[in-house]
PDB file of C-alpha atoms in Angstrom:
ATOM      1  CA  MET A   1     -47.939 -29.671   3.549  1.00 50.00           C
ATOM      2  CA  ALA A   2     -44.523 -28.901   4.888  1.00 50.00           C
ATOM      3  CA  ALA A   3     -43.912 -25.220   6.070  1.00 50.00           C
ATOM      4  CA  SER A   4     -41.341 -23.576   4.092  1.00 50.00           C
ATOM      5  CA  SER A   5     -38.036 -22.760   6.150  1.00 50.00           C
ATOM      6  CA  ASP A   6     -37.893 -19.079   4.681  1.00 55.00           C
ATOM      7  CA  ASP A   7     -40.018 -16.548   6.355  1.00 55.00           C
ATOM      8  CA  PHE A   8     -41.906 -14.025   4.409  1.00 49.00           C
ATOM      9  CA  SER A   9     -44.390 -11.300   4.871  1.00 52.00           C
ATOM     10  CA  VAL A  10     -47.103  -9.771   2.649  1.00 51.00           C
ATOM     11  CA  LEU A  11     -48.481  -6.159   2.776  1.00 50.00           C
ATOM     12  CA  VAL A  12     -51.629  -5.506   1.048  1.00 51.00           C
ATOM     13  CA  LEU A  13     -52.326  -1.790   0.359  1.00 49.00           C
ATOM     14  CA  ALA A  14     -55.332  -0.784  -1.272  1.00 48.00           C
ATOM     15  CA  SER A  15     -54.650   1.743  -4.402  1.00 43.00           C
ATOM     16  CA  ASP A  16     -57.735   3.450  -4.178  1.00 45.00           C
ATOM     17  CA  LEU A  17     -56.793   4.903  -0.449  1.00 42.00           C
ATOM     18  CA  GLY A  18     -54.189   6.875  -1.650  1.00 45.00           C
ATOM     19  CA  VAL A  19     -51.823   5.605   0.907  1.00 45.00           C
ATOM     20  CA  ASP A  20     -48.003   5.944   0.171  1.00 48.00           C
ATOM     21  CA  ALA A  21     -46.318   2.740   0.143  1.00 48.00           C
ATOM     22  CA  ARG A  22     -42.793   3.784  -0.094  1.00 46.00           C
ATOM     23  CA  PRO A  23     -41.894   4.328   3.608  1.00 45.00           C
ATOM     24  CA  PHE A  24     -42.702   0.724   3.931  1.00 44.00           C
ATOM     25  CA  LEU A  25     -41.191  -0.659   0.834  1.00 46.00           C
ATOM     26  CA  SER A  26     -37.901   1.245   1.550  1.00 46.00           C
ATOM     27  CA  HIS A  27     -37.729   0.371   5.029  1.00 46.00           C
ATOM     28  CA  SER A  28     -37.834  -3.327   4.106  1.00 46.00           C
ATOM     29  CA  LEU A  29     -35.232  -2.765   1.439  1.00 46.00           C
ATOM     30  CA  GLY A  30     -33.149  -0.831   4.143  1.00 49.00           C
ATOM     31  CA  ASP A  31     -33.242  -3.885   6.532  1.00 50.00           C
ATOM     32  CA  LYS A  32     -32.275  -6.400   3.815  1.00 48.00           C
ATOM     33  CA  GLU A  33     -29.434  -4.241   2.697  1.00 49.00           C
ATOM     34  CA  GLU A  34     -28.099  -3.303   6.271  1.00 47.00           C
ATOM     35  CA  GLU A  35     -28.507  -7.556   6.761  1.00 49.00           C
ATOM     36  CA  GLU A  36     -26.076  -8.084   3.382  1.00 47.00           C
ATOM     37  CA  GLU A  37     -23.468  -5.480   4.858  1.00 45.00           C
ATOM     38  CA  GLN A  38     -23.320  -6.944   8.313  1.00 44.00           C
ATOM     39  CA  GLU A  39     -23.133 -10.493   6.532  1.00 43.00           C
ATOM     40  CA  ASN A  40     -20.707  -9.395   4.204  1.00 45.00           C
ATOM     41  CA  TRP A  41     -18.245  -7.724   7.030  1.00 41.00           C
ATOM     42  CA  HIS A  42     -18.657 -10.941   9.208  1.00 39.00           C
ATOM     43  CA  ASP A  43     -17.252 -12.976   6.387  1.00 44.00           C
ATOM     44  CA  CYS A  44     -14.340 -10.480   6.142  1.00 55.00           C
ATOM     45  CA  SER A  45     -13.509 -10.762   9.819  1.00 55.00           C
ATOM     46  CA  ASP A  46     -13.528 -14.487  10.183  1.00 61.00           C
ATOM     47  CA  GLN A  47     -12.123 -15.424   6.496  1.00 65.00           C
ATOM     48  CA  TYR A  48      -9.310 -13.221   6.569  1.00 63.00           C
ATOM     49  CA  LEU A  49      -7.981 -13.276  10.251  1.00 68.00           C
ATOM     50  CA  PHE A  50      -6.091 -16.638  10.059  1.00 73.00           C
ATOM     51  CA  PRO A  51      -5.942 -17.205  13.726  1.00 73.00           C
ATOM     52  CA  ASP A  52      -4.120 -20.962  12.853  1.00 76.00           C
ATOM     53  CA  GLU A  53      -1.549 -19.059  11.188  1.00 84.00           C
ATOM     54  CA  ASP A  54       1.678 -17.814  12.785  1.00 88.00           C
ATOM     55  CA  PHE A  55       2.708 -14.309  11.342  1.00 92.00           C
ATOM     56  CA  SER A  56       5.568 -13.582  13.866  1.00 94.00           C
ATOM     57  CA  ASP A  57       8.282 -13.758  11.379  1.00 94.00           C
ATOM     58  CA  LEU A  58       6.528 -11.474   8.918  1.00 95.00           C
ATOM     59  CA  ASP A  59       5.632  -9.066  11.988  1.00 95.00           C
ATOM     60  CA  LEU A  60       9.949  -9.057  13.177  1.00 96.00           C
ATOM     61  CA  LEU A  61      10.648  -7.581   9.606  1.00 95.00           C
ATOM     62  CA  GLN A  62       8.276  -4.618   9.877  1.00 95.00           C
ATOM     63  CA  PHE A  63       7.724  -4.337   6.288  1.00 96.00           C
ATOM     64  CA  PHE A  64       3.841  -3.657   6.848  1.00 97.00           C
ATOM     65  CA  ARG A  65       3.163  -1.729  10.140  1.00 97.00           C
ATOM     66  CA  LEU A  66       0.132   0.174  11.400  1.00 98.00           C
ATOM     67  CA  GLN A  67       1.449   3.716  12.533  1.00 98.00           C
ATOM     68  CA  GLY A  68      -0.476   7.166  12.793  1.00 97.00           C
ATOM     69  CA  SER A  69      -3.078   8.810  10.666  1.00 98.00           C
ATOM     70  CA  ASP A  70      -2.527  11.489   7.906  1.00 97.00           C
ATOM     71  CA  LYS A  71      -4.227  15.100   8.304  1.00 97.00           C
ATOM     72  CA  HIS A  72      -7.186  13.716   6.333  1.00 97.00           C
ATOM     73  CA  GLY A  73      -8.029  11.189   9.295  1.00 97.00           C
ATOM     74  CA  ASN A  74      -6.790   8.184   7.554  1.00 98.00           C
ATOM     75  CA  ARG A  75      -5.049   5.351   9.432  1.00 98.00           C
ATOM     76  CA  ILE A  76      -1.609   4.940   8.003  1.00 98.00           C
ATOM     77  CA  PHE A  77      -0.327   1.309   7.206  1.00 98.00           C
ATOM     78  CA  ARG A  78       3.570   2.026   6.657  1.00 98.00           C
ATOM     79  CA  VAL A  79       5.318  -0.431   3.889  1.00 96.00           C
ATOM     80  CA  VAL A  80       8.892  -0.685   3.698  1.00 96.00           C
ATOM     81  CA  GLY A  81      10.072  -2.364   0.435  1.00 94.00           C
ATOM     82  CA  LYS A  82      13.607  -2.946   1.540  1.00 94.00           C
ATOM     83  CA  TYR A  83      12.390  -4.961   4.411  1.00 95.00           C
ATOM     84  CA  PHE A  84      10.399  -7.250   2.310  1.00 95.00           C
ATOM     85  CA  PRO A  85      12.129 -10.599   1.416  1.00 93.00           C
ATOM     86  CA  ALA A  86      10.327 -11.380  -1.952  1.00 92.00           C
ATOM     87  CA  VAL A  87      12.615 -14.561  -2.674  1.00 91.00           C
ATOM     88  CA  VAL A  88      11.390 -16.300   0.774  1.00 92.00           C
ATOM     89  CA  VAL A  89       7.856 -15.241   1.051  1.00 93.00           C
ATOM     90  CA  SER A  90       5.113 -16.450  -1.301  1.00 92.00           C
ATOM     91  CA  GLY A  91       2.494 -14.612  -2.907  1.00 92.00           C
ATOM     92  CA  GLU A  92       0.117 -16.569  -1.012  1.00 93.00           C
ATOM     93  CA  ARG A  93       1.474 -15.844   2.476  1.00 93.00           C
ATOM     94  CA  LEU A  94       1.993 -12.516   1.527  1.00 94.00           C
ATOM     95  CA  LYS A  95      -1.683 -12.156   0.708  1.00 93.00           C
ATOM     96  CA  LYS A  96      -2.942 -13.886   3.946  1.00 92.00           C
ATOM     97  CA  TYR A  97      -0.727 -11.524   6.228  1.00 94.00           C
ATOM     98  CA  ILE A  98      -1.871  -8.190   4.327  1.00 94.00           C
ATOM     99  CA  PHE A  99      -5.591  -9.307   4.701  1.00 93.00           C
ATOM    100  CA  HIS A 100      -4.927 -10.345   8.516  1.00 92.00           C
ATOM    101  CA  LYS A 101      -3.237  -7.161   9.344  1.00 94.00           C
ATOM    102  CA  ILE A 102      -5.921  -5.054   7.891  1.00 94.00           C
ATOM    103  CA  CYS A 103      -8.983  -6.914   9.052  1.00 91.00           C
ATOM    104  CA  SER A 104      -7.147  -7.110  12.724  1.00 91.00           C
ATOM    105  CA  GLU A 105      -5.997  -3.625  13.370  1.00 94.00           C
ATOM    106  CA  VAL A 106      -8.228  -1.486  11.110  1.00 94.00           C
ATOM    107  CA  PRO A 107     -11.495  -3.600  10.907  1.00 92.00           C
ATOM    108  CA  GLU A 108     -13.396  -0.156   9.858  1.00 93.00           C
ATOM    109  CA  GLY A 109     -13.048   3.527   8.887  1.00 96.00           C
ATOM    110  CA  PRO A 110     -10.665   4.930   6.192  1.00 97.00           C
ATOM    111  CA  PHE A 111      -6.705   4.000   5.712  1.00 97.00           C
ATOM    112  CA  CYS A 112      -4.081   4.858   3.466  1.00 97.00           C
ATOM    113  CA  ILE A 113      -0.761   3.076   2.734  1.00 97.00           C
ATOM    114  CA  VAL A 114       2.715   4.744   2.785  1.00 97.00           C
ATOM    115  CA  TYR A 115       5.139   3.096   0.623  1.00 95.00           C
ATOM    116  CA  MET A 116       8.502   3.573   0.702  1.00 95.00           C
ATOM    117  CA  HIS A 117      10.275   2.658  -2.564  1.00 93.00           C
ATOM    118  CA  SER A 118      13.860   3.837  -1.451  1.00 91.00           C
ATOM    119  CA  THR A 119      16.687   1.349  -2.476  1.00 89.00           C
ATOM    120  CA  VAL A 120      14.528  -1.256  -3.279  1.00 89.00           C
ATOM    121  CA  GLN A 121      16.015  -4.415  -5.891  1.00 88.00           C
ATOM    122  CA  LYS A 122      13.641  -5.936  -7.960  1.00 83.00           C
ATOM    123  CA  GLU A 123      15.345  -9.230  -7.742  1.00 84.00           C
ATOM    124  CA  ASP A 124      15.058  -9.318  -3.756  1.00 90.00           C
ATOM    125  CA  ASN A 125      12.305  -7.218  -2.421  1.00 87.00           C
ATOM    126  CA  SER A 126       9.799  -6.894  -5.076  1.00 86.00           C
ATOM    127  CA  PRO A 127       6.850  -9.483  -5.542  1.00 85.00           C
ATOM    128  CA  GLY A 128       5.974  -8.416  -8.573  1.00 80.00           C
ATOM    129  CA  MET A 129       3.096  -6.388 -10.243  1.00 76.00           C
ATOM    130  CA  THR A 130       0.988  -9.465 -11.166  1.00 82.00           C
ATOM    131  CA  ILE A 131       0.969 -10.347  -7.310  1.00 86.00           C
ATOM    132  CA  LEU A 132       0.100  -7.209  -6.008  1.00 85.00           C
ATOM    133  CA  ARG A 133      -2.633  -6.791  -8.563  1.00 84.00           C
ATOM    134  CA  TRP A 134      -4.093 -10.324  -7.772  1.00 87.00           C
ATOM    135  CA  ILE A 135      -3.917  -9.255  -3.794  1.00 90.00           C
ATOM    136  CA  TYR A 136      -5.808  -6.057  -4.267  1.00 89.00           C
ATOM    137  CA  GLU A 137      -8.303  -7.694  -6.368  1.00 88.00           C
ATOM    138  CA  GLU A 138      -9.006 -10.252  -3.539  1.00 89.00           C
ATOM    139  CA  LEU A 139      -9.582  -7.602  -1.132  1.00 89.00           C
ATOM    140  CA  PRO A 140     -13.142  -7.393  -0.208  1.00 88.00           C
ATOM    141  CA  SER A 141     -15.040  -4.901  -1.977  1.00 89.00           C
ATOM    142  CA  ASN A 142     -15.493  -2.538   1.491  1.00 91.00           C
ATOM    143  CA  ILE A 143     -11.881  -2.577   2.346  1.00 92.00           C
ATOM    144  CA  LYS A 144     -10.851  -1.335  -1.308  1.00 92.00           C
ATOM    145  CA  GLU A 145     -13.452   1.396  -0.561  1.00 93.00           C
ATOM    146  CA  ARG A 146     -11.782   2.552   2.872  1.00 95.00           C
ATOM    147  CA  LEU A 147      -8.289   2.626   1.205  1.00 95.00           C
ATOM    148  CA  GLN A 148      -8.028   6.232   0.539  1.00 96.00           C
ATOM    149  CA  THR A 149      -4.751   6.977  -1.086  1.00 96.00           C
ATOM    150  CA  VAL A 150      -1.092   5.053  -1.607  1.00 94.00           C
ATOM    151  CA  TYR A 151       1.617   7.409  -1.015  1.00 96.00           C
ATOM    152  CA  PHE A 152       4.475   6.105  -3.428  1.00 94.00           C
ATOM    153  CA  ILE A 153       7.773   7.402  -1.951  1.00 94.00           C
ATOM    154  CA  HIS A 154      10.626   7.852  -4.109  1.00 92.00           C
ATOM    155  CA  PRO A 155       9.402   6.129  -7.220  1.00 88.00           C
ATOM    156  CA  GLY A 156      12.134   5.660  -9.523  1.00 79.00           C
ATOM    157  CA  LEU A 157      12.347   6.232 -13.347  1.00 78.00           C
ATOM    158  CA  ARG A 158      11.446   2.451 -13.926  1.00 76.00           C
ATOM    159  CA  SER A 159       8.217   2.564 -11.385  1.00 74.00           C
ATOM    160  CA  ARG A 160       7.116   5.578 -12.985  1.00 72.00           C
ATOM    161  CA  LEU A 161       7.316   4.376 -16.482  1.00 76.00           C
ATOM    162  CA  VAL A 162       5.821   0.922 -15.580  1.00 73.00           C
ATOM    163  CA  PHE A 163       2.822   2.705 -14.005  1.00 71.00           C
ATOM    164  CA  ALA A 164       2.394   5.413 -16.667  1.00 69.00           C
ATOM    165  CA  THR A 165       2.633   2.808 -19.777  1.00 71.00           C
ATOM    166  CA  LEU A 166       0.853  -0.523 -18.201  1.00 67.00           C
ATOM    167  CA  GLY A 167      -0.476   0.828 -14.753  1.00 63.00           C
ATOM    168  CA  ARG A 168      -3.964   0.970 -15.999  1.00 66.00           C
ATOM    169  CA  PHE A 169      -4.055  -2.272 -17.556  1.00 66.00           C
ATOM    170  CA  PHE A 170      -2.456  -4.192 -14.672  1.00 64.00           C
ATOM    171  CA  LEU A 171      -4.256  -1.999 -11.797  1.00 69.00           C
ATOM    172  CA  SER A 172      -7.871  -1.557 -11.420  1.00 68.00           C
ATOM    173  CA  GLY A 173      -9.244   1.946 -12.158  1.00 62.00           C
ATOM    174  CA  GLY A 174      -9.588   2.733  -8.480  1.00 79.00           C
ATOM    175  CA  LEU A 175      -6.299   1.466  -7.020  1.00 84.00           C
ATOM    176  CA  TYR A 176      -4.857   3.663 -10.431  1.00 83.00           C
ATOM    177  CA  TRP A 177      -6.308   7.073  -9.524  1.00 87.00           C
ATOM    178  CA  LYS A 178      -5.118   6.525  -5.638  1.00 91.00           C
ATOM    179  CA  ILE A 179      -1.731   6.519  -6.156  1.00 90.00           C
ATOM    180  CA  LYS A 180       0.121   9.928  -5.297  1.00 93.00           C
ATOM    181  CA  TYR A 181       3.849   9.957  -6.172  1.00 92.00           C
ATOM    182  CA  VAL A 182       5.907  11.615  -3.452  1.00 94.00           C
ATOM    183  CA  SER A 183       9.385  12.224  -4.890  1.00 91.00           C
ATOM    184  CA  ARG A 184      10.783  13.636  -1.626  1.00 94.00           C
ATOM    185  CA  LEU A 185      10.096  13.506   2.118  1.00 96.00           C
ATOM    186  CA  GLN A 186       9.054  17.290   2.357  1.00 96.00           C
ATOM    187  CA  TYR A 187       6.198  16.562   0.027  1.00 96.00           C
ATOM    188  CA  LEU A 188       5.081  13.839   2.170  1.00 97.00           C
ATOM    189  CA  TRP A 189       4.870  16.116   5.252  1.00 97.00           C
ATOM    190  CA  GLU A 190       2.021  18.161   3.290  1.00 97.00           C
ATOM    191  CA  ASP A 191      -0.320  15.316   4.363  1.00 97.00           C
ATOM    192  CA  ILE A 192       1.208  13.707   7.233  1.00 98.00           C
ATOM    193  CA  LYS A 193       2.668  15.265  10.252  1.00 97.00           C
ATOM    194  CA  LYS A 194       6.216  14.028  11.023  1.00 95.00           C
ATOM    195  CA  ALA A 195       5.384  12.225  14.252  1.00 96.00           C
ATOM    196  CA  GLU A 196       2.924  10.304  12.557  1.00 98.00           C
ATOM    197  CA  VAL A 197       4.978   7.971  10.526  1.00 97.00           C
ATOM    198  CA  GLU A 198       8.574   6.390  10.956  1.00 97.00           C
ATOM    199  CA  ILE A 199      10.961   6.895   8.619  1.00 97.00           C
ATOM    200  CA  PRO A 200      13.935   4.570   8.699  1.00 97.00           C
ATOM    201  CA  GLU A 201      17.368   5.888   8.253  1.00 97.00           C
ATOM    202  CA  PHE A 202      18.212   4.659   4.982  1.00 95.00           C
ATOM    203  CA  VAL A 203      15.075   6.630   3.465  1.00 96.00           C
ATOM    204  CA  LYS A 204      16.338   9.592   4.759  1.00 96.00           C
ATOM    205  CA  ASN A 205      19.941   9.372   3.383  1.00 94.00           C
ATOM    206  CA  HIS A 206      18.418   8.369   0.054  1.00 92.00           C
ATOM    207  CA  ASP A 207      16.047  11.402   0.232  1.00 94.00           C
ATOM    208  CA  ASP A 208      19.484  13.510   0.780  1.00 93.00           C
ATOM    209  CA  ILE A 209      20.942  11.928  -2.117  1.00 89.00           C
ATOM    210  CA  LEU A 210      18.058  12.766  -4.304  1.00 88.00           C
ATOM    211  CA  GLU A 211      18.054  16.424  -2.837  1.00 85.00           C
ATOM    212  CA  HIS A 212      21.796  16.614  -3.849  1.00 83.00           C
ATOM    213  CA  ARG A 213      21.879  14.719  -7.068  1.00 77.00           C
ATOM    214  CA  PRO A 214      18.626  15.012  -8.929  1.00 66.00           C
ATOM    215  CA  LEU A 215      19.519  13.032 -11.966  1.00 64.00           C
ATOM    216  CA  THR A 216      19.747   9.983  -9.836  1.00 62.00           C
ATOM    217  CA  ASP A 217      15.920  10.117  -9.969  1.00 61.00           C
ATOM    218  CA  TYR A 218      15.901   9.467 -13.431  1.00 55.00           C
ATOM    219  CA  GLY A 219      18.836   6.846 -13.768  1.00 56.00           C
ATOM    220  CA  ILE A 220      21.554   9.295 -15.363  1.00 56.00           C
ATOM    221  CA  GLU A 221      23.518   9.572 -12.029  1.00 56.00           C
ATOM    222  CA  PRO A 222      24.270   6.149 -10.241  1.00 57.00           C
ATOM    223  CA  ASP A 223      22.912   6.029  -6.399  1.00 56.00           C
ATOM    224  CA  PRO A 224      26.153   5.591  -3.886  1.00 55.00           C
ATOM    225  CA  SER A 225      24.055   3.701  -1.873  1.00 51.00           C
ATOM    226  CA  HIS A 226      23.313   1.013  -4.239  1.00 51.00           C
ATOM    227  CA  LEU A 227      26.928   0.702  -5.367  1.00 44.00           C
ATOM    228  CA  ALA A 228      27.801   0.227  -1.838  1.00 42.00           C
ATOM    229  CA  GLU A 229      25.819  -2.810  -1.491  1.00 41.00           C
ATOM    230  CA  ILE A 230      27.461  -4.663  -4.182  1.00 37.00           C
ATOM    231  CA  PRO A 231      30.776  -6.280  -2.598  1.00 38.00           C
ATOM    232  CA  SER A 232      32.373  -7.535  -5.795  1.00 34.00           C
ATOM    233  CA  MET A 233      32.572  -4.267  -7.117  1.00 33.00           C
ATOM    234  CA  ALA A 234      33.455  -2.204  -3.829  1.00 33.00           C
ATOM    235  CA  TYR A 235      37.198  -1.332  -5.266  1.00 32.00           C
ATOM    236  CA  SER A 236      35.973   0.192  -8.744  1.00 33.00           C
ATOM    237  CA  PHE A 237      33.124   1.856  -7.070  1.00 34.00           C
ATOM    238  CA  GLY A 238      35.359   3.249  -4.059  1.00 38.00           C
ATOM    239  CA  ARG A 239      37.495   5.105  -6.905  1.00 34.00           C
ATOM    240  CA  TYR A 240      34.345   6.318  -8.268  1.00 35.00           C
ATOM    241  CA  GLU A 241      33.050   7.649  -5.129  1.00 38.00           C
ATOM    242  CA  GLU A 242      36.290   9.207  -4.418  1.00 37.00           C
ATOM    243  CA  ARG A 243      36.076  11.118  -8.192  1.00 37.00           C
ATOM    244  CA  TRP A 244      33.093  12.519  -7.249  1.00 40.00           C
ATOM    245  CA  THR A 245      34.094  13.609  -3.753  1.00 38.00           C
ATOM    246  CA  SER A 246      37.051  15.580  -5.085  1.00 39.00           C
ATOM    247  CA  ARG A 247      35.037  17.023  -8.004  1.00 41.00           C
ATOM    248  CA  GLU A 248      32.445  18.142  -5.526  1.00 41.00           C
ATOM    249  CA  TYR A 249      35.420  19.764  -3.715  1.00 37.00           C
ATOM    250  CA  MET A 250      36.705  21.068  -6.530  1.00 42.00           C
ATOM    251  CA  SER A 251      33.702  23.037  -7.572  1.00 42.00           C
TER     252      SER A 251
END
């Protein structure tokens, strides 16, 4: 008879000797669980590093960068939505890039995401909630567990409404409850020291606009930084800005 390729052992204990078998069994089960965890982590390291893939073009865009740590000890991945060219980067390549960055730069330990939604244009910078949900669901379970918080900076009225009404259906429960809305940068400093994350200048400018024109947050008052980005309407918007400036001086 051919020997089996699977090794196993049998431990026989007489029930009338009063020997507690739990230490033997727990040790065996613990070894098995530890081997499974190591195997799963090994799969993550090899499967999602993509050594043959060239991500240098995406690195230059700096929309997904590892920075410092928050006050809870979580490493920070800074995501700048405005830097992401959604029209030219496919969802599949975005997924590979995110997996590669996480597995290569933060292979262990907790981490968080600081997402800057400032002046994001849906058509140009957003890959869509469906793709984002797909990428998150494809992450290995241990990476999902290591993701502690998503700091959502400058969420607009549309983002708030979408997440409030559809977020629980499109996002898994674990991710939904990890999102922390940050309407102003001053509130971000409660969880992160200023030196730990680099804030682009346009994000600071947008924060100043929201501070002085709070109705912009709710779409009632237009954002001048958005208006300036539409050349065909520059003249009329310029006049609009002049009216606002004169009104501010009059007040």
